[in-house]
CSV table of N, CA and C in Angstrom, one decimal:
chain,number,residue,atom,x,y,z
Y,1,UNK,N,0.8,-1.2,0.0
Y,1,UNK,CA,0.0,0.0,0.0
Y,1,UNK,C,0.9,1.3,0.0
Y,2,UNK,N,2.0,0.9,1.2
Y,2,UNK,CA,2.7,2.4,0.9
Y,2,UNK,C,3.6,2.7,-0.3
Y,3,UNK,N,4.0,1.3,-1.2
Y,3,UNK,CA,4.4,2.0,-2.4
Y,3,UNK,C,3.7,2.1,-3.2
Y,4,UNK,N,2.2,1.7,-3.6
Y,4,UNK,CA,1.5,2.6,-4.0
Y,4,UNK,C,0.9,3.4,-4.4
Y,5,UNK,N,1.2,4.1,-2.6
Y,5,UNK,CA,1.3,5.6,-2.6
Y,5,UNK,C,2.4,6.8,-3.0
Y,6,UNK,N,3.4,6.1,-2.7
Y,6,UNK,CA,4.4,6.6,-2.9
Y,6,UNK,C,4.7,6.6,-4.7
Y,7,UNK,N,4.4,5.4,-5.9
Y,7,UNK,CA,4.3,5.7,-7.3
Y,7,UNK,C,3.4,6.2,-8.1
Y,8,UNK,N,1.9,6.6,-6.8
Y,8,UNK,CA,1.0,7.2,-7.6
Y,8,UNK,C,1.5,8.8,-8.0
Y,9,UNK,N,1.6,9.7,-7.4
Y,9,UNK,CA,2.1,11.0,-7.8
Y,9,UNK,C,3.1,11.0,-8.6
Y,10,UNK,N,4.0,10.2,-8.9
Y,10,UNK,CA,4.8,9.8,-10.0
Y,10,UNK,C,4.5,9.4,-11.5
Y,11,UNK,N,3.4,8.5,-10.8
Y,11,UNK,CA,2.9,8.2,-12.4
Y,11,UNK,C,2.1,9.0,-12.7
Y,12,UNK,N,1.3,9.8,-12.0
Y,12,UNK,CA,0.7,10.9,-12.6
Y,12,UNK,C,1.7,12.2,-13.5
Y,13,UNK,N,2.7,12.7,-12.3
Y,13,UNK,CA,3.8,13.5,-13.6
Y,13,UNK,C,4.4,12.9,-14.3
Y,14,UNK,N,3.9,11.3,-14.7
Y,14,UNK,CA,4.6,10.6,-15.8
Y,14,UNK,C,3.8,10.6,-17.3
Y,15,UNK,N,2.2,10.9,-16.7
Y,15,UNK,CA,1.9,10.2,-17.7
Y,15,UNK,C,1.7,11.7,-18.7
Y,16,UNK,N,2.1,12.6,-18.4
Y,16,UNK,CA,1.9,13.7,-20.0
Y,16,UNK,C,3.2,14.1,-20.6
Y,17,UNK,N,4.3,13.5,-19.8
Y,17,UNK,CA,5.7,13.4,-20.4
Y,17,UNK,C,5.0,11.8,-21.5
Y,18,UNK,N,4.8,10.8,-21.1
Y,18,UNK,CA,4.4,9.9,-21.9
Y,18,UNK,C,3.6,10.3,-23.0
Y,19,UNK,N,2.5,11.0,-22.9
Y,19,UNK,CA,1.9,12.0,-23.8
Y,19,UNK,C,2.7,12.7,-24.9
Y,20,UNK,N,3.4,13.3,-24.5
Y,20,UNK,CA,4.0,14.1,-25.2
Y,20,UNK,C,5.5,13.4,-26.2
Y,21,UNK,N,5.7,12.4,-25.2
Y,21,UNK,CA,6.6,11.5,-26.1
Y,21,UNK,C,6.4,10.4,-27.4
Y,22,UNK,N,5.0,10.3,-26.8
Y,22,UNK,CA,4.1,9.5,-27.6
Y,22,UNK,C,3.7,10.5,-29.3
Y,23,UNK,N,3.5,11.8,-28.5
Y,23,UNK,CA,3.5,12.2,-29.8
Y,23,UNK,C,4.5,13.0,-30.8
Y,24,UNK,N,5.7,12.7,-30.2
Y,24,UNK,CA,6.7,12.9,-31.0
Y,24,UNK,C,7.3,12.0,-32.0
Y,25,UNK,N,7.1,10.3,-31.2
Y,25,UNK,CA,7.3,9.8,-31.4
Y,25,UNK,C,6.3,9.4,-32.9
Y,26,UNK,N,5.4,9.6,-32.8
Y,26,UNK,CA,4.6,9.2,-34.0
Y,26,UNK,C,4.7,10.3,-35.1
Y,27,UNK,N,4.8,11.8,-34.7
Y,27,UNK,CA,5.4,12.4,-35.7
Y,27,UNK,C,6.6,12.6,-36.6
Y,28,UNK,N,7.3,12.6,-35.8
Y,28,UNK,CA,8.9,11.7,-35.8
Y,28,UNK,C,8.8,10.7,-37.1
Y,29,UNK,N,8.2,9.7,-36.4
Y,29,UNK,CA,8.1,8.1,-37.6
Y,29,UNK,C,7.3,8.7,-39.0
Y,30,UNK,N,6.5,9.9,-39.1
Y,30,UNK,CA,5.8,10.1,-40.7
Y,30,UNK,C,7.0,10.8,-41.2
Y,31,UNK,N,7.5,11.8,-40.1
Y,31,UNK,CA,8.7,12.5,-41.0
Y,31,UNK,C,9.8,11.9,-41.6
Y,32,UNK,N,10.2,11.5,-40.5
Y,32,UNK,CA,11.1,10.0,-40.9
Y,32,UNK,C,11.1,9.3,-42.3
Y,33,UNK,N,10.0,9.0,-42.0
Y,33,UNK,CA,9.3,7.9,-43.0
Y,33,UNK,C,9.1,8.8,-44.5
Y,34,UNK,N,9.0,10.0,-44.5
Y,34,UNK,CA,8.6,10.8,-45.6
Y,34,UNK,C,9.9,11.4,-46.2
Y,35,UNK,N,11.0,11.8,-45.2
Y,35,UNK,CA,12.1,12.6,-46.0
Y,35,UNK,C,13.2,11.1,-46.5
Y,36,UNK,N,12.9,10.0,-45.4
Y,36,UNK,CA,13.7,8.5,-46.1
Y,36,UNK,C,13.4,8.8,-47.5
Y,37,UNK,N,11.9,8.3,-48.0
Y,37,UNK,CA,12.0,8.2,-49.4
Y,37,UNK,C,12.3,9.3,-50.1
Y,38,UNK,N,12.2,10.5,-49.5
Y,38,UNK,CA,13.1,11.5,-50.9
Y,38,UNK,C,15.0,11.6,-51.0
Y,39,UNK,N,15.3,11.4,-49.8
Y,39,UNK,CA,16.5,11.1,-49.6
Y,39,UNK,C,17.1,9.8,-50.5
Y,40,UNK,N,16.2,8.2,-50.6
Y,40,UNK,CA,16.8,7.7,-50.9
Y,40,UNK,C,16.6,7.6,-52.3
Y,41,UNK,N,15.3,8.5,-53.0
Y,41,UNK,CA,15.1,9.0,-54.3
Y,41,UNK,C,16.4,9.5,-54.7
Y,42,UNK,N,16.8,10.9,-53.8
Y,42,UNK,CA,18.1,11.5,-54.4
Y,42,UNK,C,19.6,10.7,-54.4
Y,43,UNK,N,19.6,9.8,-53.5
Y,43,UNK,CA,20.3,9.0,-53.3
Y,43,UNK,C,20.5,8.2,-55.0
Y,44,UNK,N,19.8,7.6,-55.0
Y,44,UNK,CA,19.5,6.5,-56.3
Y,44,UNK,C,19.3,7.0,-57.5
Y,45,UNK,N,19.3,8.6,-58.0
Y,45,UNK,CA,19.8,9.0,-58.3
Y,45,UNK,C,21.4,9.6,-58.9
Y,46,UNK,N,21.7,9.7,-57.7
Y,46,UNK,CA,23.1,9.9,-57.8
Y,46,UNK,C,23.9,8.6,-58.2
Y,47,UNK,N,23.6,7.5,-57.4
Y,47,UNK,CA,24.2,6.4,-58.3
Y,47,UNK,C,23.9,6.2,-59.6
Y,48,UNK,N,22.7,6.3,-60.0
Y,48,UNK,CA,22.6,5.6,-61.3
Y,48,UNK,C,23.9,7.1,-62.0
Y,49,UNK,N,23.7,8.5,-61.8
Y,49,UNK,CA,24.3,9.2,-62.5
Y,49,UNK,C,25.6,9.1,-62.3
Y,50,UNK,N,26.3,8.6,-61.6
Y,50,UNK,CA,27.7,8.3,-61.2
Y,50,UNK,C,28.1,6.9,-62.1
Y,51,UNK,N,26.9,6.3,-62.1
Y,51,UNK,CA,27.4,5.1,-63.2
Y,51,UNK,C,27.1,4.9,-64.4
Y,52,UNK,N,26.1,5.8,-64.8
Y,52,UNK,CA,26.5,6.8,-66.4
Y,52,UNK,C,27.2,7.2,-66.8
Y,53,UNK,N,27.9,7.9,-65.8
Y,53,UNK,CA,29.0,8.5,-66.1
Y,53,UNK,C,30.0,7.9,-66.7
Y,54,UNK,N,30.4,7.0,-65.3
Y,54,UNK,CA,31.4,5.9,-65.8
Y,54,UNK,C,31.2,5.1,-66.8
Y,55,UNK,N,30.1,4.7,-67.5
Y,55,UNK,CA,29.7,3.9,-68.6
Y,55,UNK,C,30.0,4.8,-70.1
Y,56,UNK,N,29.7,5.9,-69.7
Y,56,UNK,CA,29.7,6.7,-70.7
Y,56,UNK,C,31.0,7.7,-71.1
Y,57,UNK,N,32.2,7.3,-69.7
Y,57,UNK,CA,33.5,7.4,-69.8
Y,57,UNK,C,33.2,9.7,-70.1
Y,58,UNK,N,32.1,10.0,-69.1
Y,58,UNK,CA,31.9,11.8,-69.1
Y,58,UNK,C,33.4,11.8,-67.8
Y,59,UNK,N,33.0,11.2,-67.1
Y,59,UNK,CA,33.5,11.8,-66.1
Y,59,UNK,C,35.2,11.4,-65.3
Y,60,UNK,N,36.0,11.1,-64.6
Y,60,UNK,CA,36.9,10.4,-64.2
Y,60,UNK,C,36.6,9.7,-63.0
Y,61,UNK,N,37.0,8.9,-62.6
Y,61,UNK,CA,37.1,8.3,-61.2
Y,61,UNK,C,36.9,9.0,-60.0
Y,62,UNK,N,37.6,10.0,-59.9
Y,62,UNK,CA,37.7,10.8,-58.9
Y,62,UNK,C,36.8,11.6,-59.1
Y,63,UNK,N,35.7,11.8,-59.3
Y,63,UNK,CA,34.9,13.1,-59.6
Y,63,UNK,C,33.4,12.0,-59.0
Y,64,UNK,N,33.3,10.8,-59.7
Y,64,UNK,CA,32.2,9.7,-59.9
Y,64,UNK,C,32.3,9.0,-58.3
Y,65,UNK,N,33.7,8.8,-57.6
Y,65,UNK,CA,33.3,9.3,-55.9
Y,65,UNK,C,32.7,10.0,-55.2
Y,66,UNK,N,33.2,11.4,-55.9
Y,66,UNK,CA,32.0,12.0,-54.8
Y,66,UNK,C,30.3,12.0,-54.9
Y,67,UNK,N,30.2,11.8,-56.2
Y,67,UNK,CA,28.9,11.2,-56.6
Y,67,UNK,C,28.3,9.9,-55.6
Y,68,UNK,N,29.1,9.1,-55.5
Y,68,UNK,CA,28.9,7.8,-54.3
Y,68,UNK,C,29.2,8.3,-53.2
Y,69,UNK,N,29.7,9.2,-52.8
Y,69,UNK,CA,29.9,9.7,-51.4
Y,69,UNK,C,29.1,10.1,-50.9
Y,70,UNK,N,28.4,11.4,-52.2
Y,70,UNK,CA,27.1,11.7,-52.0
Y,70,UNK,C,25.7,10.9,-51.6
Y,71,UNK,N,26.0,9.5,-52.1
Y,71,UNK,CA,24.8,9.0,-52.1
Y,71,UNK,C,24.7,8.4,-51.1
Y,72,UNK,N,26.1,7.8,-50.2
Y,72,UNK,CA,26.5,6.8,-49.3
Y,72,UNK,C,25.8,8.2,-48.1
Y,73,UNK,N,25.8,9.5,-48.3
Y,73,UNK,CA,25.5,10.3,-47.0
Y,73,UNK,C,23.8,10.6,-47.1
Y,74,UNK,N,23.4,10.9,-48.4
Y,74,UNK,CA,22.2,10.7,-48.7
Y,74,UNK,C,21.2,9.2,-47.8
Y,75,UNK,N,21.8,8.4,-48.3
Y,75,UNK,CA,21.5,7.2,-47.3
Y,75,UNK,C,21.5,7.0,-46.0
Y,76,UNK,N,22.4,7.6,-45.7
Y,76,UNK,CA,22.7,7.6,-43.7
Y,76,UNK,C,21.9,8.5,-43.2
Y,77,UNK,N,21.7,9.7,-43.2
Y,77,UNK,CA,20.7,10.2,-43.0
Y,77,UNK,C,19.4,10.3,-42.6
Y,78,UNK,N,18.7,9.6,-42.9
Y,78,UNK,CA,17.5,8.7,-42.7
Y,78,UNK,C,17.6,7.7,-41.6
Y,79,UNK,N,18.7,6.7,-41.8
Y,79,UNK,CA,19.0,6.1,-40.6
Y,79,UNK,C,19.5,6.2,-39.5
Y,80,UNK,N,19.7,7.7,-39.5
Y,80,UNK,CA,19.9,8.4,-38.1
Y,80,UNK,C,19.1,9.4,-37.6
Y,81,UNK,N,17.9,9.2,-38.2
Y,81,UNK,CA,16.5,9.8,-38.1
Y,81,UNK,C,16.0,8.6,-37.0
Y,82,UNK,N,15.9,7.1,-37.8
Y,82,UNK,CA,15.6,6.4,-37.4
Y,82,UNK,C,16.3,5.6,-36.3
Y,83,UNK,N,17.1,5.9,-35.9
Y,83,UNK,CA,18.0,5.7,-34.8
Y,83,UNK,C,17.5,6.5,-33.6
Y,84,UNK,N,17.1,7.9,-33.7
Y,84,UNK,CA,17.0,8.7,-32.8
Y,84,UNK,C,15.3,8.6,-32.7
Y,85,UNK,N,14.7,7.8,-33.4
Y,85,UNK,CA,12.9,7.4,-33.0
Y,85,UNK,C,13.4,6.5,-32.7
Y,86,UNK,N,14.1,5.2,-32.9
Y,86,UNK,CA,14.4,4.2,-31.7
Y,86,UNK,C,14.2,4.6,-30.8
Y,87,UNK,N,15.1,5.3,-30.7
Y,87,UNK,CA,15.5,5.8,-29.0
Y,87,UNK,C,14.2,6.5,-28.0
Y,88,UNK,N,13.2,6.9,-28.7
Y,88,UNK,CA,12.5,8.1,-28.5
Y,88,UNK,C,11.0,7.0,-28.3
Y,89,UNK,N,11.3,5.7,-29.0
Y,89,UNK,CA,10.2,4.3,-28.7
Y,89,UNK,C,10.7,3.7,-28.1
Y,90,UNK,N,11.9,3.4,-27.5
Y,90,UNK,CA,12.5,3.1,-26.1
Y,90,UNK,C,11.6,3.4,-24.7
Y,91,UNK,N,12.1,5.1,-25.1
Y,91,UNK,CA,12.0,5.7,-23.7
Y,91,UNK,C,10.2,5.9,-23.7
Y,92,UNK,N,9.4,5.6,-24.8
Y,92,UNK,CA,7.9,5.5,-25.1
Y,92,UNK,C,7.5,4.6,-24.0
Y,93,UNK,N,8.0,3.3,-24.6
Y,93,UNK,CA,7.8,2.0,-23.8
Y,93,UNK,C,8.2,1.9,-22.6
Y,94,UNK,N,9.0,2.5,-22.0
Y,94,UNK,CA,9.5,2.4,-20.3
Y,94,UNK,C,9.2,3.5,-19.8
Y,95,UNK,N,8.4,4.2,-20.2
Y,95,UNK,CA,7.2,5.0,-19.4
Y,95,UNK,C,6.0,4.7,-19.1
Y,96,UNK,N,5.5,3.9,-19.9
Y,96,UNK,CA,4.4,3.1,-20.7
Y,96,UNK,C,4.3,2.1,-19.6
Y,97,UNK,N,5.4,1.1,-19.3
Y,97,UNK,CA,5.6,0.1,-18.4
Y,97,UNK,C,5.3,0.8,-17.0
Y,98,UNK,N,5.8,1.9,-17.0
Y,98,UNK,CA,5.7,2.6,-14.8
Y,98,UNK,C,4.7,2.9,-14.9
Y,99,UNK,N,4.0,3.4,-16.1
Y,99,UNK,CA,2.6,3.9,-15.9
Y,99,UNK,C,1.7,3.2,-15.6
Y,100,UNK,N,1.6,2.4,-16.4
Y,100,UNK,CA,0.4,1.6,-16.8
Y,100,UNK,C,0.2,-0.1,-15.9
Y,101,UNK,N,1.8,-0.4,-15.2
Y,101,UNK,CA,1.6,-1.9,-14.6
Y,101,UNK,C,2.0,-1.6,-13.1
């Protein structure tokens, strides 16, 4: 009984931090989810034109890297979007747990 008492006032200032994580959390995941595909549009892009290049002998080696550099950073991007909603559905879920059990 006296714990609780002692986790109810807790979980009450827990639960609109959970609120509010919750909805970042889902905002987060459309954004996420929305600038991935144009990132990995520009991305796939860049390769195919980096390997036109090369096929088509426009460009040199050293130029048709940074084309792949570009694309290799185009790509990461997104999954460090998604890295940082992991994290953000982590801390969702073990709020979720104090709250709610």
């Amino acid at each position: 009984m006296v714990r609780f008492l002692i986790k109810l006032p807790l979980r009450i200032l827990a639960f609109p931090v959970w609120l509010a994580v919750s909805v970042i959390n889902t905002l987060g995941m459309f954004l996420v989810g929305l600038a991935s595909w144009i990132f990995y549009l520009v991305a796939g892009v860049a390769v195919i034109t980096a390997l036109g290049c090369v096929g088509f002998q426009l460009y040199t080696w050293q130029e048709v890297k940074m084309h792949l550099l570009c694309a290799a950073v185009f790509i990461l991007i997104p999954n460090i979007g998604m890295w940082i909603i992991t994290g953000t559905k982590l801390l969702q879920c073990g709020l979720r747990s104090f709250i709610f059990e």
